Amino acid sequence: MSVTQQYLLDTHRARQLGEPGPPAPGRHDWRAIRALRDHRRFRAVVAGRPARGSSREVLGRWLRGRRRAGC
């Protein structure tokens, strides 16, 4: 069963029972991704590691440091 089919089935059941319908699929994806990122940063701080930005930012800092050292 696809996500869309499941959503339609849940919506139909909610209407039959007089309950509020479920959120549309994909509506809270970015919120979930941000929550996961925040949780990973929190776990890093609790483990005693510095909480840094995204992997791309870390790679950029690392590459800039290597360019300066090589000059």
CSV table of C-alpha atoms in Angstrom, one decimal:
chain,number,residue,atom,x,y,z
A,1,MET,CA,0.0,0.0,0.0
A,2,SER,CA,1.4,3.4,-0.9
A,3,VAL,CA,1.6,6.4,1.4
A,4,THR,CA,-1.2,8.1,-0.5
A,5,GLN,CA,-3.5,5.1,-0.3
A,6,GLN,CA,-2.9,4.8,3.5
A,7,TYR,CA,-3.6,8.5,3.9
A,8,LEU,CA,-6.9,8.2,2.0
A,9,LEU,CA,-7.9,5.2,4.1
A,10,ASP,CA,-7.0,7.0,7.3
A,11,THR,CA,-9.0,10.0,6.2
A,12,HIS,CA,-12.0,7.9,5.4
A,13,ARG,CA,-11.8,6.2,8.8
A,14,ALA,CA,-11.5,9.5,10.6
A,15,ARG,CA,-14.6,10.9,8.8
A,16,GLN,CA,-16.6,7.8,9.7
A,17,LEU,CA,-15.6,8.1,13.3
A,18,GLY,CA,-16.1,11.8,13.5
A,19,GLU,CA,-12.4,12.4,14.4
A,20,PRO,CA,-10.0,15.0,12.9
A,21,GLY,CA,-8.2,13.8,9.8
A,22,PRO,CA,-4.5,12.9,9.8
A,23,PRO,CA,-1.9,15.4,8.4
A,24,ALA,CA,-1.1,15.1,4.7
A,25,PRO,CA,1.9,13.0,3.9
A,26,GLY,CA,5.1,15.0,3.7
A,27,ARG,CA,3.7,18.0,5.5
A,28,HIS,CA,6.0,17.8,8.5
A,29,ASP,CA,9.0,16.3,6.9
A,30,TRP,CA,11.3,19.3,7.4
A,31,ARG,CA,10.2,19.7,11.0
A,32,ALA,CA,11.2,16.0,11.6
A,33,ILE,CA,14.5,16.5,9.9
A,34,ARG,CA,15.2,19.6,12.0
A,35,ALA,CA,14.2,17.8,15.2
A,36,LEU,CA,16.6,14.9,14.3
A,37,ARG,CA,19.5,17.4,13.7
A,38,ASP,CA,18.8,19.1,17.0
A,39,HIS,CA,18.7,15.8,18.8
A,40,ARG,CA,22.1,14.7,17.2
A,41,ARG,CA,23.6,18.1,18.3
A,42,PHE,CA,22.3,17.6,21.8
A,43,ARG,CA,23.7,14.0,22.0
A,44,ALA,CA,27.1,15.4,20.8
A,45,VAL,CA,27.1,17.9,23.7
A,46,VAL,CA,26.1,15.3,26.2
A,47,ALA,CA,28.9,13.0,25.0
A,48,GLY,CA,31.4,15.9,25.4
A,49,ARG,CA,31.9,16.6,21.7
A,50,PRO,CA,31.5,20.0,20.2
A,51,ALA,CA,28.2,20.6,18.6
A,52,ARG,CA,29.1,21.8,15.1
A,53,GLY,CA,27.1,22.7,12.0
A,54,SER,CA,26.3,20.6,9.0
A,55,SER,CA,28.7,18.2,7.4
A,56,ARG,CA,29.1,20.6,4.5
A,57,GLU,CA,30.2,23.4,6.9
A,58,VAL,CA,32.6,21.1,8.6
A,59,LEU,CA,34.1,20.0,5.3
A,60,GLY,CA,34.4,23.6,4.2
A,61,ARG,CA,36.3,24.5,7.4
A,62,TRP,CA,38.6,21.5,7.0
A,63,LEU,CA,39.3,22.3,3.3
A,64,ARG,CA,40.0,26.0,4.1
A,65,GLY,CA,42.5,25.0,6.8
A,66,ARG,CA,44.3,22.7,4.4
A,67,ARG,CA,44.7,25.4,1.8
A,68,ARG,CA,46.2,27.8,4.2
A,69,ALA,CA,48.7,25.1,5.5
A,70,GLY,CA,49.7,24.2,2.0
A,71,CYS,CA,50.5,27.8,0.9
